[in-house]
Amino acid sequence: MRTVPDSPRLHPVIPLLQFAFLVAFTACVPPSPEVGVLPRQESPSPLTDSSPPFHSPSPLDREIINVRSRLLIVPVAGVSPDQIPDSYLAKRGSRTHNAIDILAPRGTPVLSADEGRVLKLRSNALGGITVYATDPAGRIVYYYAHLERYRGGLAEGAPLGKGDTIGYVGTTGNAPPGVPHLHFQVTVMHVEGKYWAGTPIDPRPFTTPARSSGR
């Protein structure tokens, strides 16, 4: 009678070795990406991020934003912003102009560029007949110079509406006699009461066409 040999029996240690090998092999193989799952994106390091750092606006930047928000009008009747020459940084002897000159025929109405009030009415050798005015908050100073004369009844402390007539274009002060124009300057007053000593700002980028209020 033919006998079938017994199946070889595994040594009891062999299955344990096989399991240990499988675990070690699995740990060495990178996992396949899951279907429908995007690979994880690393957040940019603050040391390698190329975006520019955020800087809060400086006090002067905030004042420029404030002036822009006032929507100033060109303070001479009939003149549009593109008719104003760029004379802000022009040299006047040893000093910088820090203002704009708006040419117009003698007697053309000079208008208040903003709402506010009349601060000072002055006359001197440089500016001739002048007006200092402020915005409603009393921080921005508007200086109008070389006027031919004031509007009748204009007085210090008087309220001003945007477009109100405050005077008329002339050549008083050191303006050339044959070149009537308005010298217009905008400054930010940092010390209360020192209306003549503020930081100048070029108003040309912020001006809108002149429009009279009828007053």
Coordinates of C-alpha atoms in Angstrom, one line a residue:
M1 CA 0.0 0.0 0.0
R2 CA 1.3 3.3 -1.1
T3 CA 1.5 5.9 1.6
V4 CA 1.5 9.7 1.2
P5 CA 4.3 11.4 2.9
D6 CA 3.4 13.8 5.6
S7 CA 3.4 17.5 4.6
P8 CA 6.5 19.3 5.9
R9 CA 5.7 21.3 9.0
L10 CA 7.0 24.9 9.3
H11 CA 9.1 25.6 12.2
P12 CA 7.1 27.8 14.6
V13 CA 9.6 30.7 14.3
I14 CA 9.2 31.1 10.5
P15 CA 5.8 32.8 10.5
L16 CA 7.0 35.3 13.0
L17 CA 10.0 36.1 10.7
Q18 CA 7.8 36.5 7.7
F19 CA 5.5 38.9 9.5
A20 CA 8.5 41.0 10.7
F21 CA 9.8 41.1 7.1
L22 CA 6.4 42.3 5.8
V23 CA 6.2 45.1 8.4
A24 CA 9.7 46.3 7.6
F25 CA 9.1 46.2 3.8
T26 CA 5.9 48.2 4.1
A27 CA 7.6 50.9 6.2
C28 CA 10.1 51.4 3.4
V29 CA 7.6 51.9 0.6
P30 CA 6.1 55.4 0.3
P31 CA 2.3 55.3 0.4
S32 CA 0.4 55.9 -2.9
P33 CA -1.5 59.1 -3.0
E34 CA -5.2 58.8 -2.3
V35 CA -7.5 59.2 -5.2
G36 CA -9.2 62.6 -5.1
V37 CA -7.0 64.0 -2.4
L38 CA -4.6 66.8 -3.2
P39 CA -1.1 66.6 -1.8
R40 CA -0.6 68.6 1.3
Q41 CA 0.8 72.1 0.7
E42 CA 3.3 73.5 3.1
S43 CA 2.6 77.0 4.4
P44 CA 5.3 79.5 3.3
S45 CA 7.9 80.3 5.8
P46 CA 7.9 83.9 7.0
L47 CA 11.6 83.9 6.3
T48 CA 11.1 82.8 2.6
D49 CA 7.8 84.4 1.8
S50 CA 8.4 86.8 -1.2
S51 CA 5.3 89.0 -0.5
P52 CA 6.2 92.6 0.6
P53 CA 5.8 93.3 4.3
F54 CA 2.9 95.4 5.4
H55 CA 3.7 98.9 6.7
S56 CA 1.1 101.1 8.3
P57 CA 0.9 104.6 6.7
S58 CA 3.1 107.3 8.1
P59 CA 1.4 110.4 9.6
L60 CA 2.2 112.4 6.5
D61 CA 0.7 109.6 4.3
R62 CA -2.5 109.8 6.4
E63 CA -2.7 113.5 5.9
I64 CA -2.2 113.1 2.2
I65 CA -5.1 110.6 2.2
N66 CA -7.1 113.2 4.2
V67 CA -6.4 115.9 1.6
R68 CA -7.3 113.6 -1.2
S69 CA -10.6 112.8 0.5
R70 CA -11.5 116.6 0.6
L71 CA -12.0 116.6 -3.2
L72 CA -10.5 120.1 -3.5
I73 CA -11.7 122.2 -6.5
V74 CA -9.3 124.4 -8.6
P75 CA -9.6 127.7 -6.7
V76 CA -9.8 129.9 -9.8
A77 CA -13.1 130.2 -11.8
G78 CA -13.0 128.7 -15.2
V79 CA -9.7 126.7 -14.8
S80 CA -9.5 123.0 -15.1
P81 CA -6.9 120.8 -13.4
D82 CA -5.0 120.0 -16.6
Q83 CA -4.5 123.8 -17.2
I84 CA -2.4 124.1 -14.0
P85 CA 1.4 124.0 -14.7
D86 CA 3.6 121.9 -12.5
S87 CA 5.5 124.5 -10.5
Y88 CA 5.3 122.8 -7.1
L89 CA 9.0 121.9 -6.9
A90 CA 10.2 124.9 -9.0
K91 CA 13.1 126.9 -7.5
R92 CA 12.5 130.4 -6.3
G93 CA 16.0 131.6 -5.6
S94 CA 17.4 129.5 -2.8
R95 CA 14.0 128.0 -1.8
T96 CA 11.5 125.6 -3.3
H97 CA 8.2 126.9 -4.4
N98 CA 6.1 124.3 -2.6
A99 CA 2.9 125.8 -4.1
I100 CA 1.2 126.0 -7.5
D101 CA 0.7 129.1 -9.7
I102 CA -2.7 129.3 -11.5
L103 CA -2.6 131.9 -14.3
A104 CA -5.8 133.7 -15.1
P105 CA -6.9 137.2 -16.3
R106 CA -6.8 139.9 -13.7
G107 CA -10.0 140.1 -11.7
T108 CA -11.0 136.4 -12.2
P109 CA -12.8 135.2 -9.1
V110 CA -10.7 133.2 -6.6
L111 CA -12.8 130.4 -5.1
S112 CA -12.5 128.6 -1.8
A113 CA -11.0 125.2 -2.6
D114 CA -12.7 123.5 0.3
E115 CA -15.3 124.1 3.0
G116 CA -14.0 125.6 6.2
R117 CA -13.5 129.1 7.5
V118 CA -11.3 132.1 7.0
L119 CA -8.3 131.9 9.4
K120 CA -6.3 135.1 8.6
L121 CA -6.4 138.0 6.2
R122 CA -2.9 139.3 5.7
S123 CA -0.9 141.6 3.4
N124 CA 2.9 141.4 3.0
A125 CA 5.7 142.2 0.5
L126 CA 5.9 138.6 -0.8
G127 CA 2.3 137.4 -1.0
G128 CA 0.6 140.8 -1.3
I129 CA -3.0 140.5 -0.4
T130 CA -3.5 137.0 1.0
V131 CA -6.0 134.7 2.7
Y132 CA -5.3 131.8 5.1
A133 CA -8.2 129.4 5.4
T134 CA -8.7 126.0 7.0
D135 CA -10.7 122.9 6.4
P136 CA -13.6 122.1 8.9
A137 CA -11.2 120.2 11.2
G138 CA -8.7 123.1 11.3
R139 CA -5.8 120.9 10.3
I140 CA -5.3 121.7 6.6
V141 CA -4.4 125.3 5.8
Y142 CA -5.1 126.8 2.4
Y143 CA -3.0 129.9 1.4
Y144 CA -4.2 132.2 -1.4
A145 CA -1.8 135.0 -2.5
H146 CA -1.3 137.9 -5.0
L147 CA -5.0 138.8 -4.8
E148 CA -6.2 142.0 -6.5
R149 CA -8.6 142.5 -3.6
Y150 CA -10.9 140.6 -1.2
R151 CA -14.5 139.8 -1.8
G152 CA -16.7 142.4 -0.1
G153 CA -17.5 141.5 3.5
L154 CA -14.9 138.8 3.8
A155 CA -13.7 138.6 7.5
E156 CA -11.6 136.4 9.7
G157 CA -13.6 133.6 11.2
A158 CA -16.2 133.7 8.4
P159 CA -17.5 130.3 7.3
L160 CA -16.6 129.2 3.8
G161 CA -18.4 126.9 1.4
K162 CA -16.6 125.1 -1.3
G163 CA -16.7 127.4 -4.4
D164 CA -17.4 130.6 -2.4
T165 CA -15.6 133.7 -3.9
I166 CA -12.9 134.9 -1.5
G167 CA -11.2 137.5 -3.8
Y168 CA -9.9 138.2 -7.2
V169 CA -6.8 137.3 -9.2
G170 CA -4.1 140.0 -9.2
T171 CA -0.4 140.8 -9.1
T172 CA 0.1 142.2 -5.5
G173 CA 3.3 141.3 -3.6
N174 CA 6.2 140.1 -5.6
A175 CA 4.2 138.8 -8.6
P176 CA 5.3 140.0 -12.0
P177 CA 3.1 143.0 -12.9
G178 CA 2.2 141.5 -16.3
V179 CA 1.5 138.0 -15.0
P180 CA -1.7 137.9 -12.9
H181 CA -2.0 134.6 -11.1
L182 CA -3.1 132.9 -7.9
H183 CA -0.3 131.5 -5.7
F184 CA -2.0 128.5 -4.0
Q185 CA -0.5 126.4 -1.2
V186 CA -1.8 123.6 0.9
T187 CA -0.1 122.7 4.2
V188 CA -0.8 120.4 7.2
M189 CA -0.7 122.3 10.5
H190 CA 1.1 120.3 13.1
V191 CA 1.1 122.9 15.9
E192 CA -2.1 124.6 16.7
G193 CA -1.9 128.3 15.9
K194 CA 1.2 128.0 13.6
Y195 CA -0.8 128.2 10.4
W196 CA 2.3 129.5 8.5
A197 CA 4.6 126.6 9.5
G198 CA 2.9 123.4 8.3
T199 CA 4.1 120.7 6.0
P200 CA 3.4 121.5 2.3
I201 CA 1.5 119.0 0.1
D202 CA 1.2 119.2 -3.7
P203 CA -2.5 119.8 -4.4
R204 CA -2.4 119.2 -8.1
P205 CA -3.1 115.4 -8.0
F206 CA -6.2 116.0 -5.9
T207 CA -7.9 118.9 -7.5
T208 CA -11.2 118.7 -9.4
P209 CA -12.6 121.3 -11.9
A210 CA -13.6 124.7 -10.4
R211 CA -17.2 125.3 -9.8
S212 CA -18.6 128.4 -8.2
S213 CA -21.1 128.2 -5.3
G214 CA -22.6 131.5 -6.5
R215 CA -21.6 133.2 -3.3

